């Protein structure tokens, strides 16, 4: 008899963004004449930068000619892209990361979800609340938690991010083994300073712990004093893995390209206390389960770093950040307290009512989709997240509609 992985039965019935998509399509089915504006899931709407399109098309043409055709590429990614990333994203901020510590992949969702496979089952995990649900759900699937009760999984250590701590969780007083951090934060839009990040690195060193640092929204940082990478902090190479993505930076949500940095000095331990390089474990996993991102997509990603690519990407980011500023200003004018939107494409709004009720009200009365904060965790109750990813005219109209109904 085939049996199932019963840990899946502990999961909430559906992934947050699937629940929202279902609710939106049910509403649309009943209200065919209504035009819905989506500021829910953080999905980009603007075309890829022309520099990426040129590189993409050129690479597609190479694939159409026997003399330049490529079959399987290196699972870890082509050297041309890994070198660009090491130089442009890391050497430029004095972070010592070499190209062979960079693993190109098809997304940070997949990487941040898959990485837990290389860790022990008995580890103590610190997960912020609210949080990107993938970190939690993948650990539930792997059997690292107990049941879901009172809005939380037993067995996880929740790092509360609330208005009282400016949405930056406090350093835990007890030793944890694995800590998830995401800055600029999804969903709250909060940012972390170099000093506070340094305290986390120190904590991880002290407890032989590991930080999984999700920097998918780094391109939206405008304040130059904020760290762009955890590797800007001394010693972070030994205790942190970093995730980055071209999805939000350059509009690759449908094109798929991201990368994960696993420094060779980053160690974890077996039950006897012997240390092991996480780099070689992740490399082994990658070789076995992944066949690389397609050559044309990697060429398109490489073009992000060309002089014209950089300008075009900056224009994209500026465009979405204009939306973010508009959303924040309008919500504040309406008397709602907001976080984010300054170094992040997300605006975290104190809804003054239940998150899902606010979501339903905006959908029904304004036909605007947001994301209910409680979908990101218990501490998200009473908040909603508004995404700046849409066309400016749509965002403007959404804000006019919201202003009318609130
Ligand atoms: C979000 O809206 O939180 C993100 O778009 C989800 C993702 O990147 O997978």
PDB file of C-alpha atoms in Angstrom, residues 155-399:
ATOM      1  CA  UNK A 155       8.198  23.040  17.286  1.00  0.00           C
ATOM      2  CA  UNK A 156       9.081  26.280  15.502  1.00  0.00           C
ATOM      3  CA  UNK A 157      10.528  29.265  17.325  1.00  0.00           C
ATOM      4  CA  UNK A 158       8.692  32.355  16.117  1.00  0.00           C
ATOM      5  CA  UNK A 159      10.644  35.604  15.962  1.00  0.00           C
ATOM      6  CA  UNK A 160       7.954  38.199  16.402  1.00  0.00           C
ATOM      7  CA  UNK A 161       8.132  41.312  14.241  1.00  0.00           C
ATOM      8  CA  UNK A 162       5.646  43.871  15.448  1.00  0.00           C
ATOM      9  CA  UNK A 163       5.130  47.581  15.453  1.00  0.00           C
ATOM     10  CA  UNK A 164       6.811  47.648  18.889  1.00  0.00           C
ATOM     11  CA  UNK A 165      10.141  46.413  17.526  1.00  0.00           C
ATOM     12  CA  UNK A 166       9.741  48.253  14.190  1.00  0.00           C
ATOM     13  CA  UNK A 167       9.239  44.861  12.546  1.00  0.00           C
ATOM     14  CA  UNK A 168      12.809  43.750  13.312  1.00  0.00           C
ATOM     15  CA  UNK A 169      12.743  40.626  15.479  1.00  0.00           C
ATOM     16  CA  UNK A 170      14.807  40.669  18.652  1.00  0.00           C
ATOM     17  CA  UNK A 171      17.868  38.448  18.910  1.00  0.00           C
ATOM     18  CA  UNK A 172      16.630  35.312  20.719  1.00  0.00           C
ATOM     19  CA  UNK A 173      17.834  34.718  24.237  1.00  0.00           C
ATOM     20  CA  UNK A 174      18.173  30.982  23.606  1.00  0.00           C
ATOM     21  CA  UNK A 175      20.330  29.141  21.080  1.00  0.00           C
ATOM     22  CA  UNK A 176      18.682  28.359  17.746  1.00  0.00           C
ATOM     23  CA  UNK A 177      20.320  26.449  14.909  1.00  0.00           C
ATOM     24  CA  UNK A 178      18.760  27.908  11.781  1.00  0.00           C
ATOM     25  CA  UNK A 179      17.410  31.429  11.390  1.00  0.00           C
ATOM     26  CA  UNK A 180      15.526  32.851   8.452  1.00  0.00           C
ATOM     27  CA  UNK A 181      15.928  36.586   7.817  1.00  0.00           C
ATOM     28  CA  UNK A 182      14.621  38.593   4.872  1.00  0.00           C
ATOM     29  CA  UNK A 183      15.575  42.242   4.222  1.00  0.00           C
ATOM     30  CA  UNK A 184      14.138  44.402   2.791  1.00  0.00           C
ATOM     31  CA  UNK A 185      11.400  42.380   4.349  1.00  0.00           C
ATOM     32  CA  UNK A 186       8.582  40.563   2.686  1.00  0.00           C
ATOM     33  CA  UNK A 187       5.879  41.287   3.814  1.00  0.00           C
ATOM     34  CA  UNK A 188       6.532  44.283   6.097  1.00  0.00           C
ATOM     35  CA  UNK A 189       8.971  46.243   3.914  1.00  0.00           C
ATOM     36  CA  UNK A 190      11.139  46.834   7.001  1.00  0.00           C
ATOM     37  CA  UNK A 191      14.906  47.150   6.577  1.00  0.00           C
ATOM     38  CA  UNK A 192      17.803  46.166   8.807  1.00  0.00           C
ATOM     39  CA  UNK A 193      20.814  48.292   9.684  1.00  0.00           C
ATOM     40  CA  UNK A 194      24.385  47.103   9.423  1.00  0.00           C
ATOM     41  CA  UNK A 195      24.746  47.137  13.239  1.00  0.00           C
ATOM     42  CA  UNK A 196      21.714  44.962  13.860  1.00  0.00           C
ATOM     43  CA  UNK A 197      22.696  42.566  11.097  1.00  0.00           C
ATOM     44  CA  UNK A 198      26.148  42.345  12.687  1.00  0.00           C
ATOM     45  CA  UNK A 199      24.471  41.320  15.963  1.00  0.00           C
ATOM     46  CA  UNK A 200      22.708  38.466  14.168  1.00  0.00           C
ATOM     47  CA  UNK A 201      26.000  37.321  12.634  1.00  0.00           C
ATOM     48  CA  UNK A 202      27.606  37.410  16.065  1.00  0.00           C
ATOM     49  CA  UNK A 203      24.694  35.385  17.489  1.00  0.00           C
ATOM     50  CA  UNK A 204      25.062  32.785  14.734  1.00  0.00           C
ATOM     51  CA  UNK A 205      28.802  32.501  15.363  1.00  0.00           C
ATOM     52  CA  UNK A 206      28.303  32.127  19.085  1.00  0.00           C
ATOM     53  CA  UNK A 207      25.778  29.296  18.677  1.00  0.00           C
ATOM     54  CA  UNK A 208      27.271  27.626  15.571  1.00  0.00           C
ATOM     55  CA  UNK A 209      23.986  28.500  13.880  1.00  0.00           C
ATOM     56  CA  UNK A 210      23.243  29.356  10.276  1.00  0.00           C
ATOM     57  CA  UNK A 211      21.380  32.383   8.887  1.00  0.00           C
ATOM     58  CA  UNK A 212      19.395  32.022   5.686  1.00  0.00           C
ATOM     59  CA  UNK A 213      19.356  35.572   4.365  1.00  0.00           C
ATOM     60  CA  UNK A 214      16.751  36.307   1.712  1.00  0.00           C
ATOM     61  CA  UNK A 215      17.756  39.441  -0.181  1.00  0.00           C
ATOM     62  CA  UNK A 216      15.301  39.101  -3.068  1.00  0.00           C
ATOM     63  CA  UNK A 217      14.267  42.764  -2.710  1.00  0.00           C
ATOM     64  CA  UNK A 218      17.759  44.274  -2.427  1.00  0.00           C
ATOM     65  CA  UNK A 219      17.353  46.284  -5.641  1.00  0.00           C
ATOM     66  CA  UNK A 220      14.700  48.432  -3.944  1.00  0.00           C
ATOM     67  CA  UNK A 221      17.066  49.758  -1.273  1.00  0.00           C
ATOM     68  CA  UNK A 222      17.436  53.511  -1.685  1.00  0.00           C
ATOM     69  CA  UNK A 223      19.096  54.371   1.603  1.00  0.00           C
ATOM     70  CA  UNK A 224      22.849  53.952   0.955  1.00  0.00           C
ATOM     71  CA  UNK A 225      23.583  53.318   4.625  1.00  0.00           C
ATOM     72  CA  UNK A 226      21.667  50.000   4.563  1.00  0.00           C
ATOM     73  CA  UNK A 227      23.530  46.747   3.913  1.00  0.00           C
ATOM     74  CA  UNK A 228      22.848  45.158   0.521  1.00  0.00           C
ATOM     75  CA  UNK A 229      24.312  41.793   1.393  1.00  0.00           C
ATOM     76  CA  UNK A 230      24.870  39.956   4.653  1.00  0.00           C
ATOM     77  CA  UNK A 231      28.429  39.377   3.448  1.00  0.00           C
ATOM     78  CA  UNK A 232      29.165  43.055   4.013  1.00  0.00           C
ATOM     79  CA  UNK A 233      29.309  42.039   7.679  1.00  0.00           C
ATOM     80  CA  UNK A 234      32.616  40.624   8.925  1.00  0.00           C
ATOM     81  CA  UNK A 235      32.420  36.919   9.579  1.00  0.00           C
ATOM     82  CA  UNK A 236      29.105  36.395   7.762  1.00  0.00           C
ATOM     83  CA  UNK A 237      30.816  34.144   5.209  1.00  0.00           C
ATOM     84  CA  UNK A 238      31.089  31.492   7.923  1.00  0.00           C
ATOM     85  CA  UNK A 239      27.478  31.540   9.077  1.00  0.00           C
ATOM     86  CA  UNK A 240      25.180  32.693   6.260  1.00  0.00           C
ATOM     87  CA  UNK A 241      23.663  31.623   2.977  1.00  0.00           C
ATOM     88  CA  UNK A 242      22.164  34.381   0.827  1.00  0.00           C
ATOM     89  CA  UNK A 243      19.341  34.202  -1.731  1.00  0.00           C
ATOM     90  CA  UNK A 244      18.922  36.696  -4.548  1.00  0.00           C
ATOM     91  CA  UNK A 245      16.679  36.838  -7.554  1.00  0.00           C
ATOM     92  CA  UNK A 246      16.301  38.588 -10.892  1.00  0.00           C
ATOM     93  CA  UNK A 247      12.500  38.305 -10.529  1.00  0.00           C
ATOM     94  CA  UNK A 248      11.719  41.600  -8.863  1.00  0.00           C
ATOM     95  CA  UNK A 249      15.007  43.302  -9.798  1.00  0.00           C
ATOM     96  CA  UNK A 250      14.664  42.936 -13.542  1.00  0.00           C
ATOM     97  CA  UNK A 251      11.158  41.613 -14.151  1.00  0.00           C
ATOM     98  CA  UNK A 252      12.095  37.909 -14.418  1.00  0.00           C
ATOM     99  CA  UNK A 253       9.093  36.423 -12.555  1.00  0.00           C
ATOM    100  CA  UNK A 254       8.002  34.666 -15.738  1.00  0.00           C
ATOM    101  CA  UNK A 255      11.507  34.207 -17.129  1.00  0.00           C
ATOM    102  CA  UNK A 256      12.998  32.528 -14.034  1.00  0.00           C
ATOM    103  CA  UNK A 257      16.511  33.225 -12.847  1.00  0.00           C
ATOM    104  CA  UNK A 258      17.915  33.608  -9.346  1.00  0.00           C
ATOM    105  CA  UNK A 259      20.982  32.599  -7.382  1.00  0.00           C
ATOM    106  CA  UNK A 260      22.055  31.341  -3.995  1.00  0.00           C
ATOM    107  CA  UNK A 261      25.416  32.054  -2.416  1.00  0.00           C
ATOM    108  CA  UNK A 262      26.929  29.301  -0.276  1.00  0.00           C
ATOM    109  CA  UNK A 263      30.410  30.353   0.842  1.00  0.00           C
ATOM    110  CA  UNK A 264      32.950  27.557   1.136  1.00  0.00           C
ATOM    111  CA  UNK A 265      33.732  28.607   4.697  1.00  0.00           C
ATOM    112  CA  UNK A 266      30.131  28.105   5.796  1.00  0.00           C
ATOM    113  CA  UNK A 267      29.935  25.017   7.993  1.00  0.00           C
ATOM    114  CA  UNK A 268      27.361  22.788   9.639  1.00  0.00           C
ATOM    115  CA  UNK A 269      27.881  19.819  11.917  1.00  0.00           C
ATOM    116  CA  UNK A 270      27.042  16.130  12.117  1.00  0.00           C
ATOM    117  CA  UNK A 271      25.742  14.567  15.312  1.00  0.00           C
ATOM    118  CA  UNK A 272      29.314  13.806  16.401  1.00  0.00           C
ATOM    119  CA  UNK A 273      30.173  17.490  16.099  1.00  0.00           C
ATOM    120  CA  UNK A 274      32.355  17.155  12.978  1.00  0.00           C
ATOM    121  CA  UNK A 275      32.079  20.112  10.652  1.00  0.00           C
ATOM    122  CA  UNK A 276      31.038  19.870   7.006  1.00  0.00           C
ATOM    123  CA  UNK A 277      31.107  22.375   4.174  1.00  0.00           C
ATOM    124  CA  UNK A 278      27.550  23.350   3.260  1.00  0.00           C
ATOM    125  CA  UNK A 279      28.867  24.294  -0.158  1.00  0.00           C
ATOM    126  CA  UNK A 280      29.675  20.686  -1.008  1.00  0.00           C
ATOM    127  CA  UNK A 281      26.312  19.446   0.327  1.00  0.00           C
ATOM    128  CA  UNK A 282      24.362  22.013  -1.699  1.00  0.00           C
ATOM    129  CA  UNK A 283      26.520  21.293  -4.744  1.00  0.00           C
ATOM    130  CA  UNK A 284      25.751  17.585  -4.393  1.00  0.00           C
ATOM    131  CA  UNK A 285      22.049  18.327  -4.066  1.00  0.00           C
ATOM    132  CA  UNK A 286      22.111  20.708  -7.025  1.00  0.00           C
ATOM    133  CA  UNK A 287      23.943  18.184  -9.251  1.00  0.00           C
ATOM    134  CA  UNK A 288      21.436  15.490  -8.395  1.00  0.00           C
ATOM    135  CA  UNK A 289      18.176  17.419  -8.573  1.00  0.00           C
ATOM    136  CA  UNK A 290      18.739  20.338 -10.911  1.00  0.00           C
ATOM    137  CA  UNK A 291      19.824  20.636 -14.524  1.00  0.00           C
ATOM    138  CA  UNK A 292      20.554  24.323 -14.675  1.00  0.00           C
ATOM    139  CA  UNK A 293      18.759  27.393 -15.952  1.00  0.00           C
ATOM    140  CA  UNK A 294      18.468  27.603 -19.739  1.00  0.00           C
ATOM    141  CA  UNK A 295      21.319  29.252 -21.620  1.00  0.00           C
ATOM    142  CA  UNK A 296      19.211  32.089 -23.143  1.00  0.00           C
ATOM    143  CA  UNK A 297      17.797  32.978 -19.715  1.00  0.00           C
ATOM    144  CA  UNK A 298      21.281  33.163 -18.213  1.00  0.00           C
ATOM    145  CA  UNK A 299      22.412  35.397 -21.078  1.00  0.00           C
ATOM    146  CA  UNK A 300      19.370  37.634 -20.428  1.00  0.00           C
ATOM    147  CA  UNK A 301      20.319  37.783 -16.725  1.00  0.00           C
ATOM    148  CA  UNK A 302      23.928  38.617 -17.596  1.00  0.00           C
ATOM    149  CA  UNK A 303      22.649  41.635 -19.568  1.00  0.00           C
ATOM    150  CA  UNK A 304      21.240  43.095 -16.329  1.00  0.00           C
ATOM    151  CA  UNK A 305      24.845  44.023 -15.524  1.00  0.00           C
ATOM    152  CA  UNK A 306      25.646  45.688 -18.872  1.00  0.00           C
ATOM    153  CA  UNK A 307      25.822  49.514 -18.785  1.00  0.00           C
ATOM    154  CA  UNK A 308      22.496  49.882 -20.616  1.00  0.00           C
ATOM    155  CA  UNK A 309      20.978  46.990 -18.614  1.00  0.00           C
ATOM    156  CA  UNK A 310      21.863  48.721 -15.350  1.00  0.00           C
ATOM    157  CA  UNK A 311      20.161  51.948 -16.477  1.00  0.00           C
ATOM    158  CA  UNK A 312      17.053  50.112 -17.678  1.00  0.00           C
ATOM    159  CA  UNK A 313      16.801  48.096 -14.470  1.00  0.00           C
ATOM    160  CA  UNK A 314      17.126  51.276 -12.425  1.00  0.00           C
ATOM    161  CA  UNK A 315      14.261  52.782 -14.448  1.00  0.00           C
ATOM    162  CA  UNK A 316      12.109  49.746 -13.688  1.00  0.00           C
ATOM    163  CA  UNK A 317      12.857  49.955  -9.989  1.00  0.00           C
ATOM    164  CA  UNK A 318      12.205  53.724  -9.965  1.00  0.00           C
ATOM    165  CA  UNK A 319       8.896  53.124 -11.712  1.00  0.00           C
ATOM    166  CA  UNK A 320       7.676  50.663  -9.074  1.00  0.00           C
ATOM    167  CA  UNK A 321       9.019  52.844  -6.281  1.00  0.00           C
ATOM    168  CA  UNK A 322       6.948  55.765  -7.610  1.00  0.00           C
ATOM    169  CA  UNK A 323       3.955  53.469  -7.201  1.00  0.00           C
ATOM    170  CA  UNK A 324       5.096  52.559  -3.695  1.00  0.00           C
ATOM    171  CA  UNK A 325       5.359  56.224  -2.709  1.00  0.00           C
ATOM    172  CA  UNK A 326       1.871  56.912  -4.059  1.00  0.00           C
ATOM    173  CA  UNK A 327       0.340  53.974  -2.167  1.00  0.00           C
ATOM    174  CA  UNK A 328       2.036  54.945   1.080  1.00  0.00           C
ATOM    175  CA  UNK A 329       1.087  58.630   0.781  1.00  0.00           C
ATOM    176  CA  UNK A 330      -2.545  57.871  -0.024  1.00  0.00           C
ATOM    177  CA  UNK A 331      -2.950  55.285   2.730  1.00  0.00           C
ATOM    178  CA  UNK A 332      -1.382  57.653   5.257  1.00  0.00           C
ATOM    179  CA  UNK A 333      -3.685  60.459   4.093  1.00  0.00           C
ATOM    180  CA  UNK A 334      -6.557  58.134   4.897  1.00  0.00           C
ATOM    181  CA  UNK A 335      -5.210  57.776   8.418  1.00  0.00           C
ATOM    182  CA  UNK A 336      -3.570  54.352   8.080  1.00  0.00           C
ATOM    183  CA  UNK A 337      -0.181  53.750   9.607  1.00  0.00           C
ATOM    184  CA  UNK A 338       2.248  52.205   7.080  1.00  0.00           C
ATOM    185  CA  UNK A 339       5.683  50.581   7.071  1.00  0.00           C
ATOM    186  CA  UNK A 340       7.772  49.866   3.985  1.00  0.00           C
ATOM    187  CA  UNK A 341       7.446  51.478   0.590  1.00  0.00           C
ATOM    188  CA  UNK A 342      10.685  53.432   1.017  1.00  0.00           C
ATOM    189  CA  UNK A 343      13.292  50.751   0.450  1.00  0.00           C
ATOM    190  CA  UNK A 344      10.835  48.074  -0.544  1.00  0.00           C
ATOM    191  CA  UNK A 345       8.024  47.514  -3.049  1.00  0.00           C
ATOM    192  CA  UNK A 346       5.653  46.437  -0.270  1.00  0.00           C
ATOM    193  CA  UNK A 347       3.572  48.677   1.961  1.00  0.00           C
ATOM    194  CA  UNK A 348       2.472  47.099   5.220  1.00  0.00           C
ATOM    195  CA  UNK A 349      -0.689  48.776   6.389  1.00  0.00           C
ATOM    196  CA  UNK A 350      -2.285  48.607   9.829  1.00  0.00           C
ATOM    197  CA  UNK A 351      -5.821  47.777   8.753  1.00  0.00           C
ATOM    198  CA  UNK A 352      -7.605  48.594  12.022  1.00  0.00           C
ATOM    199  CA  UNK A 353      -9.687  45.472  11.438  1.00  0.00           C
ATOM    200  CA  UNK A 354      -9.284  41.760  10.694  1.00  0.00           C
ATOM    201  CA  UNK A 355      -6.932  41.164   7.742  1.00  0.00           C
ATOM    202  CA  UNK A 356      -9.252  38.943   5.694  1.00  0.00           C
ATOM    203  CA  UNK A 357     -12.236  41.242   6.343  1.00  0.00           C
ATOM    204  CA  UNK A 358     -10.213  44.155   5.008  1.00  0.00           C
ATOM    205  CA  UNK A 359      -9.154  42.044   2.012  1.00  0.00           C
ATOM    206  CA  UNK A 360     -12.802  41.124   1.290  1.00  0.00           C
ATOM    207  CA  UNK A 361     -13.940  44.723   1.698  1.00  0.00           C
ATOM    208  CA  UNK A 362     -11.353  46.034  -0.769  1.00  0.00           C
ATOM    209  CA  UNK A 363     -12.177  43.294  -3.254  1.00  0.00           C
ATOM    210  CA  UNK A 364     -15.941  43.715  -3.023  1.00  0.00           C
ATOM    211  CA  UNK A 365     -16.172  47.483  -2.753  1.00  0.00           C
ATOM    212  CA  UNK A 366     -13.123  48.701  -4.682  1.00  0.00           C
ATOM    213  CA  UNK A 367     -12.197  45.628  -6.745  1.00  0.00           C
ATOM    214  CA  UNK A 368      -8.638  45.990  -5.510  1.00  0.00           C
ATOM    215  CA  UNK A 369      -6.663  42.943  -4.416  1.00  0.00           C
ATOM    216  CA  UNK A 370      -4.232  43.172  -1.514  1.00  0.00           C
ATOM    217  CA  UNK A 371      -2.686  40.430   0.628  1.00  0.00           C
ATOM    218  CA  UNK A 372      -4.115  39.824   4.106  1.00  0.00           C
ATOM    219  CA  UNK A 373      -1.353  40.136   6.680  1.00  0.00           C
ATOM    220  CA  UNK A 374      -2.558  37.143   8.679  1.00  0.00           C
ATOM    221  CA  UNK A 375      -1.592  34.941   5.714  1.00  0.00           C
ATOM    222  CA  UNK A 376       2.022  35.660   6.669  1.00  0.00           C
ATOM    223  CA  UNK A 377       1.608  34.640  10.304  1.00  0.00           C
ATOM    224  CA  UNK A 378      -0.147  35.395  13.537  1.00  0.00           C
ATOM    225  CA  UNK A 379       1.642  38.748  13.987  1.00  0.00           C
ATOM    226  CA  UNK A 380       0.301  39.791  10.574  1.00  0.00           C
ATOM    227  CA  UNK A 381      -3.279  39.765  11.845  1.00  0.00           C
ATOM    228  CA  UNK A 382      -4.758  43.257  11.618  1.00  0.00           C
ATOM    229  CA  UNK A 383      -2.495  44.212   8.699  1.00  0.00           C
ATOM    230  CA  UNK A 384      -2.645  44.035   4.923  1.00  0.00           C
ATOM    231  CA  UNK A 385       0.186  44.187   2.416  1.00  0.00           C
ATOM    232  CA  UNK A 386      -0.156  46.312  -0.716  1.00  0.00           C
ATOM    233  CA  UNK A 387       2.245  45.590  -3.550  1.00  0.00           C
ATOM    234  CA  UNK A 388       3.657  48.334  -5.790  1.00  0.00           C
ATOM    235  CA  UNK A 389       3.990  45.950  -8.727  1.00  0.00           C
ATOM    236  CA  UNK A 390       1.515  47.161 -11.300  1.00  0.00           C
ATOM    237  CA  UNK A 391       1.243  49.877 -13.922  1.00  0.00           C
ATOM    238  CA  UNK A 392       1.213  53.406 -12.508  1.00  0.00           C
ATOM    239  CA  UNK A 393      -2.228  54.241 -13.968  1.00  0.00           C
ATOM    240  CA  UNK A 394      -3.682  51.112 -12.352  1.00  0.00           C
ATOM    241  CA  UNK A 395      -2.104  51.927  -8.989  1.00  0.00           C
ATOM    242  CA  UNK A 396      -3.444  55.477  -9.229  1.00  0.00           C
ATOM    243  CA  UNK A 397      -6.903  54.218 -10.013  1.00  0.00           C
ATOM    244  CA  UNK A 398      -6.698  51.635  -7.222  1.00  0.00           C
ATOM    245  CA  UNK A 399      -5.833  54.369  -4.747  1.00  0.00           C
TER     246      UNK A 399
END
